[in-house]
Coordinates of C-alpha atoms and ligand atoms in Angstrom, one line a residue:
X38 CA 81.8 101.3 78.5
X39 CA 82.0 99.6 81.9
X40 CA 79.3 97.2 83.0
X41 CA 78.9 94.6 85.7
X42 CA 81.2 92.2 83.8
X43 CA 84.4 94.3 83.8
X44 CA 86.5 96.8 85.8
X45 CA 89.5 99.0 85.0
X46 CA 92.2 98.3 87.6
X47 CA 92.8 101.5 89.5
X48 CA 96.4 100.5 90.2
X49 CA 97.7 99.5 86.7
X50 CA 94.8 100.6 84.4
X51 CA 94.3 97.2 82.9
X52 CA 90.7 96.3 81.7
X53 CA 89.7 93.1 83.4
X54 CA 86.6 91.0 82.5
X55 CA 85.1 89.8 85.7
X56 CA 81.6 89.5 86.9
X57 CA 81.0 91.7 89.9
X58 CA 79.3 88.8 91.8
X59 CA 82.6 86.8 91.5
X60 CA 84.8 89.4 93.1
X61 CA 86.2 88.5 96.5
X62 CA 88.2 90.9 98.7
X63 CA 91.4 88.8 98.8
X64 CA 91.5 87.2 95.4
X65 CA 94.3 88.7 93.2
X66 CA 92.2 89.1 90.1
X67 CA 93.8 91.8 88.0
X68 CA 95.4 89.8 85.2
X69 CA 98.1 92.5 84.8
X70 CA 99.3 93.7 88.3
X71 CA 97.7 90.9 90.3
X72 CA 96.0 93.3 92.7
X73 CA 93.1 92.2 94.9
X74 CA 90.0 94.3 95.6
X75 CA 91.4 95.1 99.0
X76 CA 94.7 96.4 97.6
X77 CA 92.8 98.5 95.0
X78 CA 90.7 99.9 97.9
X79 CA 93.9 100.9 99.7
X80 CA 95.2 102.5 96.5
X81 CA 92.0 104.4 95.9
X82 CA 92.0 105.6 99.6
X83 CA 95.6 106.9 99.1
X84 CA 94.6 108.8 95.9
X85 CA 91.5 110.3 97.6
X86 CA 93.6 111.2 100.6
X87 CA 96.0 113.2 98.6
X88 CA 93.3 114.7 96.3
X89 CA 94.7 113.0 93.2
X90 CA 92.5 112.3 90.2
X91 CA 91.5 108.7 90.9
X92 CA 90.4 108.2 87.2
X93 CA 94.2 108.1 86.5
X94 CA 95.7 104.7 87.5
X95 CA 97.9 104.8 90.6
X96 CA 101.0 103.7 88.6
X97 CA 100.6 106.8 86.4
X98 CA 100.2 109.3 89.2
X99 CA 102.9 111.8 89.7
X100 CA 105.4 110.8 92.5
X101 CA 105.0 112.8 95.8
X102 CA 108.3 112.1 97.5
X103 CA 107.5 114.9 99.9
X104 CA 104.8 112.7 101.6
X105 CA 105.9 110.3 104.3
X106 CA 104.0 107.0 104.3
X107 CA 104.3 104.0 106.6
X108 CA 102.8 100.6 106.0
X109 CA 102.6 97.5 108.2
X110 CA 103.5 94.1 106.7
X111 CA 102.2 95.4 103.4
X112 CA 102.3 92.8 100.5
X113 CA 104.8 93.1 97.7
X114 CA 102.5 95.0 95.3
X115 CA 101.5 97.7 97.8
X116 CA 105.2 98.0 98.9
X117 CA 106.3 98.4 95.3
X118 CA 103.8 101.0 94.2
X119 CA 104.1 103.0 97.5
X120 CA 107.9 103.0 97.2
X121 CA 107.6 104.4 93.7
X122 CA 105.4 107.3 94.6
X123 CA 106.2 108.3 98.2
X124 CA 108.8 108.4 100.9
X125 CA 107.6 105.0 102.1
X126 CA 108.6 102.6 104.8
X127 CA 107.1 99.1 105.2
X128 CA 107.4 98.0 108.9
X129 CA 107.1 94.6 110.5
X130 CA 106.4 93.1 113.9
X131 CA 109.0 90.4 113.6
X132 CA 111.8 92.0 111.6
X133 CA 113.5 95.3 110.7
X134 CA 112.2 98.0 110.4
X135 CA 110.2 97.1 113.6
X136 CA 106.9 98.5 114.6
X137 CA 104.9 97.2 117.5
X138 CA 101.6 99.0 117.5
X139 CA 100.8 97.9 121.0
X140 CA 103.8 99.9 122.3
X141 CA 103.8 103.6 122.6
X142 CA 107.6 103.6 122.7
X143 CA 107.8 101.7 119.4
X144 CA 105.1 103.8 117.8
X145 CA 107.0 107.0 118.9
X146 CA 109.8 106.0 116.4
X147 CA 107.5 107.3 113.7
X148 CA 106.2 110.9 113.8
X149 CA 104.6 113.5 111.6
X150 CA 103.5 110.9 109.0
X151 CA 101.2 112.0 106.2
X152 CA 99.7 108.6 105.6
X153 CA 99.6 105.3 107.5
X154 CA 98.5 102.1 105.8
X155 CA 97.2 99.6 108.3
X156 CA 95.7 96.8 106.3
X157 CA 94.3 93.8 108.1
X158 CA 96.5 94.2 111.2
X159 CA 94.2 95.2 114.0
X160 CA 92.5 91.8 114.2
X161 CA 95.9 90.4 115.2
X162 CA 97.3 92.8 117.7
X163 CA 97.6 91.8 121.4
X164 CA 96.2 95.1 122.6
X165 CA 92.7 96.0 121.5
X166 CA 91.9 98.5 118.8
X167 CA 90.8 101.2 121.4
X168 CA 94.4 100.8 122.9
X169 CA 96.1 100.8 119.5
X170 CA 94.3 103.6 117.7
X171 CA 95.9 106.4 119.9
X172 CA 99.3 105.1 119.0
X173 CA 98.5 105.3 115.3
X174 CA 97.1 108.8 115.9
X175 CA 100.3 109.9 117.5
X176 CA 102.3 108.7 114.5
X177 CA 100.4 111.1 112.2
X178 CA 100.8 114.8 111.7
X179 CA 97.6 116.8 112.4
X180 CA 95.4 116.3 109.3
X181 CA 97.4 113.1 108.5
X182 CA 95.4 110.1 107.2
X183 CA 95.1 106.5 108.6
X184 CA 93.9 104.1 105.9
X185 CA 92.5 101.3 107.9
X186 CA 91.2 98.0 106.7
X187 CA 90.0 95.2 108.9
X188 CA 87.8 92.2 108.1
X189 CA 84.8 93.8 110.0
X190 CA 81.4 92.3 110.4
X191 CA 78.1 93.9 111.0
X192 CA 77.5 93.1 114.7
X193 CA 77.0 95.4 117.7
X194 CA 80.2 94.6 119.5
X195 CA 83.7 93.3 118.7
X196 CA 84.3 89.8 120.1
X197 CA 87.6 89.3 121.9
X198 CA 88.6 85.6 121.6
X199 CA 91.2 86.1 124.4
X200 CA 89.7 88.9 126.4
X201 CA 91.7 89.7 129.6
X202 CA 94.7 87.6 128.5
X203 CA 97.7 88.3 130.7
X204 CA 100.2 87.8 127.8
X205 CA 99.9 87.1 124.1
X206 CA 98.4 83.7 123.5
X207 CA 100.7 81.2 121.8
X208 CA 99.4 78.6 119.3
X209 CA 100.6 75.0 119.8
X210 CA 100.5 72.3 117.2
X211 CA 98.9 69.0 118.4
X212 CA 100.1 65.5 117.5
X213 CA 97.5 65.0 114.9
X214 CA 98.3 68.3 113.2
X215 CA 95.5 70.5 114.7
X216 CA 96.2 73.7 116.6
X217 CA 95.2 74.9 120.0
X218 CA 95.8 78.1 121.9
X219 CA 96.5 78.1 125.6
X220 CA 96.0 81.3 127.5
X221 CA 95.5 82.7 131.0
X222 CA 93.5 85.6 132.1
X223 CA 94.5 88.2 134.7
X224 CA 92.7 86.4 137.5
X225 CA 94.9 83.3 136.9
X226 CA 92.3 81.2 135.1
X227 CA 93.7 78.9 132.3
X228 CA 91.9 78.3 129.1
X229 CA 92.3 76.2 125.9
X230 CA 90.9 77.5 122.6
X231 CA 90.3 74.3 120.6
X232 CA 89.2 76.3 117.5
X233 CA 91.7 79.1 116.9
X234 CA 91.4 80.9 113.6
X235 CA 94.6 81.8 111.6
X236 CA 95.1 84.1 108.7
X237 CA 97.8 83.3 106.1
X238 CA 97.7 79.5 106.9
X239 CA 97.5 77.2 110.0
X240 CA 99.7 78.4 112.9
X241 CA 100.5 81.6 111.1
X242 CA 98.8 84.8 112.3
X243 CA 96.4 84.3 115.1
X244 CA 93.0 86.0 114.9
X245 CA 92.6 87.8 118.2
X246 CA 89.2 89.2 117.7
X247 CA 86.3 89.6 115.3
X248 CA 85.8 93.3 114.8
X249 CA 82.4 95.1 114.7
X250 CA 82.3 97.5 111.8
X251 CA 80.4 100.2 113.7
X252 CA 82.4 99.7 116.9
X253 CA 85.8 100.3 115.3
X254 CA 84.4 103.4 113.5
X255 CA 83.1 104.7 116.9
X256 CA 86.4 103.9 118.5
X257 CA 88.2 105.9 115.8
X258 CA 86.1 108.9 116.5
X259 CA 86.7 108.6 120.3
X260 CA 90.4 108.6 119.6
X261 CA 90.4 111.9 117.7
X262 CA 89.9 110.8 114.1
X263 CA 87.4 112.0 111.6
X264 CA 86.1 108.7 110.3
X265 CA 84.6 107.9 106.9
X266 CA 84.0 104.7 104.9
X267 CA 85.5 104.5 101.4
X268 CA 82.4 103.6 99.3
X269 CA 82.8 100.9 96.8
X270 CA 83.9 101.8 93.3
X271 CA 83.1 98.7 91.2
X272 CA 84.3 100.2 87.9
X273 CA 87.8 100.6 89.4
X274 CA 87.8 97.1 90.8
X275 CA 87.2 98.0 94.5
X276 CA 84.2 95.9 95.3
X277 CA 83.0 92.7 97.0
X278 CA 79.6 91.4 98.1
X279 CA 78.4 92.6 101.5
X280 CA 76.9 89.4 102.8
X281 CA 73.6 89.6 104.6
X282 CA 73.1 86.6 106.9
X283 CA 71.4 85.6 110.2
X284 CA 74.8 84.6 111.6
X285 CA 77.1 87.5 112.8
X286 CA 80.1 85.6 111.4
X287 CA 78.7 85.8 107.8
X288 CA 77.8 89.5 107.9
X289 CA 81.1 90.6 106.5
X290 CA 81.6 94.3 105.5
X291 CA 85.4 95.1 105.6
X292 CA 85.3 98.2 103.5
X293 CA 88.2 100.6 103.8
X294 CA 88.1 103.2 106.5
X295 CA 89.7 106.6 106.0
X296 CA 90.5 108.1 109.5
X297 CA 91.9 111.6 109.5
X298 CA 93.7 112.9 112.5
X299 CA 91.7 115.9 113.7
X300 CA 94.4 118.0 115.4
Ligands
ZN532 ZN1 96.0 96.0 87.9

């Protein structure tokens, strides 16, 4: 029987002993396939999206090579399991096969997709989510599914760290090893961000914004998606604590969104 001290990985089926309170979104804690709660959330969303029996581990699902799936800088585990089951392409911003979500022209290279996996990307794009979501929508066939994860927080509005920037801000390493970001707005004012936040290590991927959970859901609806949250499934290893705090920055939600293109 499952209890609060174990989960059965929904990707590989391995039984893991782990206290629910110790589960963190990004920690690769399946001792067999090394999946994280976030990657298990993505796998569950895919299974739900194609009406597969999610009590069967992803790796034992029957391949559906008729389904076209595109990911964006997916990690090696997601890339491997999606390649095994689907007609899958992982895309990148800096290398082939290219995809720049901010560009309608670039997005137009992908059409009639059944599923898009966009996991922890929209907090890094130069264009804002409300500008990017229509490009994602155009890539899907009607009824196609966008599986969207972002490190959202419970706050009324998304905060743009570089709002109105005229071009993508470039991080600069300082003599003492710290990083700053210089940027200019469209009125010609210059700024220095002394406290930039990076994901994947210092100087790596710049956090452009802190995304409001409710705002991005509303933006998805505005852009022609039917939006739902994938509820946690702790027994399958898709779980992390939703923090309740006074400070916006600590009110993390970040559950997986399923956004279905309406027509
Ligand atoms: Zn596993």
